[in-house]
Coordinates of C-alpha atoms and ligand atoms in Angstrom, one line a residue:
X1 CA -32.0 59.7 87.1
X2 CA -35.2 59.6 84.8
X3 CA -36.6 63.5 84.6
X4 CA -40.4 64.5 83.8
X5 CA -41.4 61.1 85.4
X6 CA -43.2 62.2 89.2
X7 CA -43.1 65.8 87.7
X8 CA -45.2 64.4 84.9
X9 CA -48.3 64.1 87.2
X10 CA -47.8 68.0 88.8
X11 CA -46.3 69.4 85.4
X12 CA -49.4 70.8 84.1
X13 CA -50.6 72.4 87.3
X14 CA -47.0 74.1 88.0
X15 CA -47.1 75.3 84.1
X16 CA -50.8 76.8 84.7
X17 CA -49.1 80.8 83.9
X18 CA -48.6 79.4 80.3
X19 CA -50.9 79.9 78.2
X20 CA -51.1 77.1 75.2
X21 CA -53.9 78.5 73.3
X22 CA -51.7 81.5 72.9
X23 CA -48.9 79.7 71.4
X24 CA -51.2 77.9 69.0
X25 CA -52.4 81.1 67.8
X26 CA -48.9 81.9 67.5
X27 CA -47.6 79.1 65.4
X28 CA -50.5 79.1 63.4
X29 CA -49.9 82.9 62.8
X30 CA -46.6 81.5 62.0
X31 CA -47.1 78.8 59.4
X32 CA -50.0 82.3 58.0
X33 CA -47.3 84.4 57.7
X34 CA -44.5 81.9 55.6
X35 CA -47.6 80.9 53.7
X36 CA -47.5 77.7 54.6
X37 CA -51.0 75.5 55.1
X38 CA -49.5 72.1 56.5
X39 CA -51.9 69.2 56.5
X40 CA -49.3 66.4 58.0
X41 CA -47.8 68.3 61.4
X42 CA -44.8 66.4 63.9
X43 CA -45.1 67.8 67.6
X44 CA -41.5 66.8 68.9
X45 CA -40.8 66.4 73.2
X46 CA -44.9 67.1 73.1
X47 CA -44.7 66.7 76.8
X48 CA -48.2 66.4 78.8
X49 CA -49.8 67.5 74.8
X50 CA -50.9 70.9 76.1
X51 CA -49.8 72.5 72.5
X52 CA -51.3 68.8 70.5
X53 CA -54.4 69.8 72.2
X54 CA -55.0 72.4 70.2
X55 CA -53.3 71.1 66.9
X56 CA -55.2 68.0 67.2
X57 CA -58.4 70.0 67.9
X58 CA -58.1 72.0 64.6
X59 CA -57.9 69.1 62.5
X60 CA -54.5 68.4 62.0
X61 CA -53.0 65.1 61.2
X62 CA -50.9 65.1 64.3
X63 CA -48.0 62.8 65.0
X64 CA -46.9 63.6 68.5
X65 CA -43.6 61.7 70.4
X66 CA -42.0 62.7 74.0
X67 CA -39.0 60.6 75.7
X68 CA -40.9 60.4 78.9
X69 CA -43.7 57.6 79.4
X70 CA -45.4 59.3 82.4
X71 CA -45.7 62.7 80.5
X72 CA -46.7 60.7 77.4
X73 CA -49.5 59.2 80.1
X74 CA -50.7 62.2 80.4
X75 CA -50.6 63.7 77.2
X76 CA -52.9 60.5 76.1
X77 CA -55.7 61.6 78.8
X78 CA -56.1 64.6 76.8
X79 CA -55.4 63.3 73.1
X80 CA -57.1 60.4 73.2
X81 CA -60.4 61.2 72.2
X82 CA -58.3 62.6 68.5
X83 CA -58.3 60.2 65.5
X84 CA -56.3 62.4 63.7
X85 CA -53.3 62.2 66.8
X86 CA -50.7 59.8 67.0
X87 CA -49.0 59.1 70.6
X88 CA -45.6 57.7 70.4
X89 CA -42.2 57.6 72.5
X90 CA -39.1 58.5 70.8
X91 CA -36.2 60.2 71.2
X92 CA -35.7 64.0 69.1
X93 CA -32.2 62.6 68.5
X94 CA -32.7 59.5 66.7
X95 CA -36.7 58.8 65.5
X96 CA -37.4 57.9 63.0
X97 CA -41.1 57.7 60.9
X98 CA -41.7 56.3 57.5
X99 CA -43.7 59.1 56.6
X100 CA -42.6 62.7 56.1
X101 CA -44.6 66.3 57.2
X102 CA -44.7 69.4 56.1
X103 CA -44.3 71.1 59.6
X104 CA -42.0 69.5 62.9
X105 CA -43.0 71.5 66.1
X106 CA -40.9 71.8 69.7
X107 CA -42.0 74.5 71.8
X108 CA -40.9 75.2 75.4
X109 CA -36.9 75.0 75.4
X110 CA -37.5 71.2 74.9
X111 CA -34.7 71.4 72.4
X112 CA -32.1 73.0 75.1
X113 CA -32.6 69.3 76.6
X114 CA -30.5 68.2 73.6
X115 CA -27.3 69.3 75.8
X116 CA -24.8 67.8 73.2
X117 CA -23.9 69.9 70.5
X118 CA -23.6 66.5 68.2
X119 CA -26.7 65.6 69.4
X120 CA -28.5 68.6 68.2
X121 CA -27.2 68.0 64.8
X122 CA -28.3 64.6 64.3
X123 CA -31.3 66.3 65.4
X124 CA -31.7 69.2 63.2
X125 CA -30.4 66.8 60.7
X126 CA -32.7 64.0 61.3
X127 CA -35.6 67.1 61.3
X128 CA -34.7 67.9 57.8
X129 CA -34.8 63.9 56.4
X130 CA -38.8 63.8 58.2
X131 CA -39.5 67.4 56.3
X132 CA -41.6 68.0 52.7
X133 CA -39.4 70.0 50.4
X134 CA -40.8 73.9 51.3
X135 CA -41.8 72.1 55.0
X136 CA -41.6 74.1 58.0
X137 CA -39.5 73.9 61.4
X138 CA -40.6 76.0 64.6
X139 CA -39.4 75.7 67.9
X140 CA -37.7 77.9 70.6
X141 CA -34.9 78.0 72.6
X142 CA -34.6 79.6 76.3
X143 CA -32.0 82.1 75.6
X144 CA -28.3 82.1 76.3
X145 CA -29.5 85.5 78.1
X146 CA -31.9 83.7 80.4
X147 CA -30.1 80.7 81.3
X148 CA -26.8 82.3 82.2
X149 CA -28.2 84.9 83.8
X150 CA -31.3 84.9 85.2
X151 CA -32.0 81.2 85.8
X152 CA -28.5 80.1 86.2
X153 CA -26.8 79.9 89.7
X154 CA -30.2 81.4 91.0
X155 CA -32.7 79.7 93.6
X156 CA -36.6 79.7 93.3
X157 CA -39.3 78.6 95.6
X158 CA -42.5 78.5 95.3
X159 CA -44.7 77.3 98.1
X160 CA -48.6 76.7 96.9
X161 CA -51.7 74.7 98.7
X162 CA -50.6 70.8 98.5
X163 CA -47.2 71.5 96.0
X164 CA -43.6 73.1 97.3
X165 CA -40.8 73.2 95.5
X166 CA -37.4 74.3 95.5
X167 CA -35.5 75.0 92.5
X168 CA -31.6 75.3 92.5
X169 CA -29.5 76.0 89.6
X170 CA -25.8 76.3 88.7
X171 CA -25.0 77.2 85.5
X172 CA -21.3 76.0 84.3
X173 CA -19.1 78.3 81.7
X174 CA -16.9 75.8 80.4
X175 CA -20.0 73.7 78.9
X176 CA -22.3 76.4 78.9
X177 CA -25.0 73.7 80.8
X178 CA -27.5 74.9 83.4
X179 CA -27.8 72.3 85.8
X180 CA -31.4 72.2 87.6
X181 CA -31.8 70.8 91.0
X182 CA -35.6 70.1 91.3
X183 CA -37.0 69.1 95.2
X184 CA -40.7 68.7 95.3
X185 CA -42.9 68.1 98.1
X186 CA -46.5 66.9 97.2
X187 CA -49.6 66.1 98.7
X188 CA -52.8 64.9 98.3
X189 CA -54.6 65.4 101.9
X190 CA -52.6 68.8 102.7
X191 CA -50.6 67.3 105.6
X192 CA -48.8 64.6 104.5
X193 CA -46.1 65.1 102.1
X194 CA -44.2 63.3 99.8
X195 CA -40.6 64.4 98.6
X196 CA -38.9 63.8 95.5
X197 CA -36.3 64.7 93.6
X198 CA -35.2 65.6 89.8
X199 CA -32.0 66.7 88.0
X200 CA -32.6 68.3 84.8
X201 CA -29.7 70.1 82.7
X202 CA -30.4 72.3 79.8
X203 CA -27.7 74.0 77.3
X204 CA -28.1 77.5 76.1
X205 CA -27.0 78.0 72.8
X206 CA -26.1 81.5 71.2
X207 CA -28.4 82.5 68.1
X208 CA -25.4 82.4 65.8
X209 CA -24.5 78.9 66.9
X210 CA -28.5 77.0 66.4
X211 CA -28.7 79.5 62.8
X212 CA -24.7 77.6 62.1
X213 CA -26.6 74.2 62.6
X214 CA -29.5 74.9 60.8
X215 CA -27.7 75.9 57.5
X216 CA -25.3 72.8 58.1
X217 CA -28.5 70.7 58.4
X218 CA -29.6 72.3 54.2
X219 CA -32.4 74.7 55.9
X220 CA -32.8 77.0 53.0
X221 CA -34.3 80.2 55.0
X222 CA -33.9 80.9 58.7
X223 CA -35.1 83.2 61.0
X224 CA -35.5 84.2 64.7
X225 CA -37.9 85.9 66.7
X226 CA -38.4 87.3 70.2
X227 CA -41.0 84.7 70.7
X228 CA -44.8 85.1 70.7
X229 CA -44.0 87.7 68.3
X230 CA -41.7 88.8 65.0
X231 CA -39.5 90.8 66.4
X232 CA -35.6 90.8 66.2
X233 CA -34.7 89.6 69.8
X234 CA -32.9 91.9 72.5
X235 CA -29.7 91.3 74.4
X236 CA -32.2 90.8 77.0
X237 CA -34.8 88.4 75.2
X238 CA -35.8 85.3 77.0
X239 CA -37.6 83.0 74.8
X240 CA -36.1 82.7 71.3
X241 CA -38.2 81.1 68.4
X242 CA -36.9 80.0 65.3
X243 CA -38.1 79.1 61.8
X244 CA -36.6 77.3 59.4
X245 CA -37.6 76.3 55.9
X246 CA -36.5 72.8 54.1
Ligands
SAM1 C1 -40.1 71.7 79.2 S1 -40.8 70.2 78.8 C2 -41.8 70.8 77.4 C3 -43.0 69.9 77.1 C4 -44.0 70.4 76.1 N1 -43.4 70.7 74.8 C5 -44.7 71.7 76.6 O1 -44.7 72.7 75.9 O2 -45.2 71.6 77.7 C6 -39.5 69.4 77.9 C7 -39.9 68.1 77.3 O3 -38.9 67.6 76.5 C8 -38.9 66.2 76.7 N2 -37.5 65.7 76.2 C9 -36.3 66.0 76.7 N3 -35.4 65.4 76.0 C10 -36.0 64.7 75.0 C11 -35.5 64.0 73.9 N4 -34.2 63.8 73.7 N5 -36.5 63.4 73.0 C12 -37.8 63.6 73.2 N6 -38.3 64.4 74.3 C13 -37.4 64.9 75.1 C14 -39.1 65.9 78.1 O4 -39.5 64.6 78.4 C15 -40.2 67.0 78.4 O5 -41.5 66.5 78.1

């Protein structure tokens, strides 16, 4: 089953608690605080471009790239008017540019979609080839905390004007993948309904794990942060970001 392709078109409005400019201001304060000033930046699973909005806004030379067409439909709506944004479909795993940049980008758990561990490290690997010697990686993670325990084998619904959803999740030990059952109903008059259905599965990784991968990948300096911020995370942290330096 294809996921993020009906959710594309409702994504934005169910993410409307997130708060994008805030996580540009973080990653900027980021990139600040390595002293770092990248010119040439790669946004990876950019989804619906809420965060390559704001990149492509300031000025950077923006190469964006998402596995899903319809979220990549609507990321164009908002990035088209950018000269310095590229729009493309690939896949974190295996793309491939013949360029490099000094800073790659995933934010929001995109990269606990990567639910094979080999997977990731062709990723992280792959990450590395597309960086500037001294380049920057950022992205975060939804905790191993969060998934097994708060989101896994947990139920959420969430009933709004013309959008309900149900949201059903088992969370499996032995792989350590959290298994989402997605059932929307969606309308445009208020009455009439349409259902629909997505499977999503995300891994949760252990910090010790991703930092293992990282090194293994030749990232020189890594660190973690409860995100938003540059603290050491908690037992208890739910959003993880990383940095890593090429
Ligand atoms: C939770 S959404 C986050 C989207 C966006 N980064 C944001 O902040 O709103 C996860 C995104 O990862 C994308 N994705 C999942 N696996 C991918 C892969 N292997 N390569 C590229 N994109 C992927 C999905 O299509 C989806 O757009």
């Amino acid at each position: 089953m294809n996921i993020y392709s009906r959710f594309a078109y409702i994504y934005d409005e169910l993410m409307g608690d997130f708060d994008y400019e805030n996580w540009f201001n973080y990653i900027e304060e980021i990139f600040k605080s390595y002293n770092i000033n990248p010119k040439k930046v790669l946004e990876m699973a950019c989804g619906t471009g809420n965060l390559s909005y704001y990149l492509g806004k300031k000025g950077y030379k923006l190469t964006c790239f998402d596995l899903s067409e319809d979220m990549l439909s609507k990321a164009y709506e908002k990035l088209r008017k950018f000269k310095n944004v590229k729009l493309l479909n690939q896949d974190m795993v295996n793309f491939k540019f013949s360029e490099s940049f000094d800073a790659v980008i995933s934010i929001c758990d995109s990269i606990n979609y990567i639910v094979d561990k080999e997977d990731l490290i062709k990723t992280f690997n792959n990450v590395w080839n597309h960086l500037e010697e001294g380049g920057i990686f950022i992205f975060d993670i939804n905790s191993y905390y969060k998934l097994r325990y708060i989101i896994g084998n947990n139920t959420f619904v969430e009933d709004r004007d013309h959008i309900f959803y149900a949201w059903e999740n088992y969370f499996d030990e032995n792989t350590d993948i959290c298994e989402f059952y997605l059932t929307f109903f969606v309308s445009e008059d208020g009455e009439n309904f349409v259902r629909f259905h997505e499977e999503h599965r995300e891994r949760a990784y252990k910090t010790e794990e991703i930092t293992a991968m990282l090194q293994d990948a030749g990232f020189s300096r890594i660190d973690y942060f409860s995100a938003f911020s540059f603290d050491r995370p908690s037992e208890k942290t739910e959003r993880i970001n990383f940095v890593a330096i090429k």
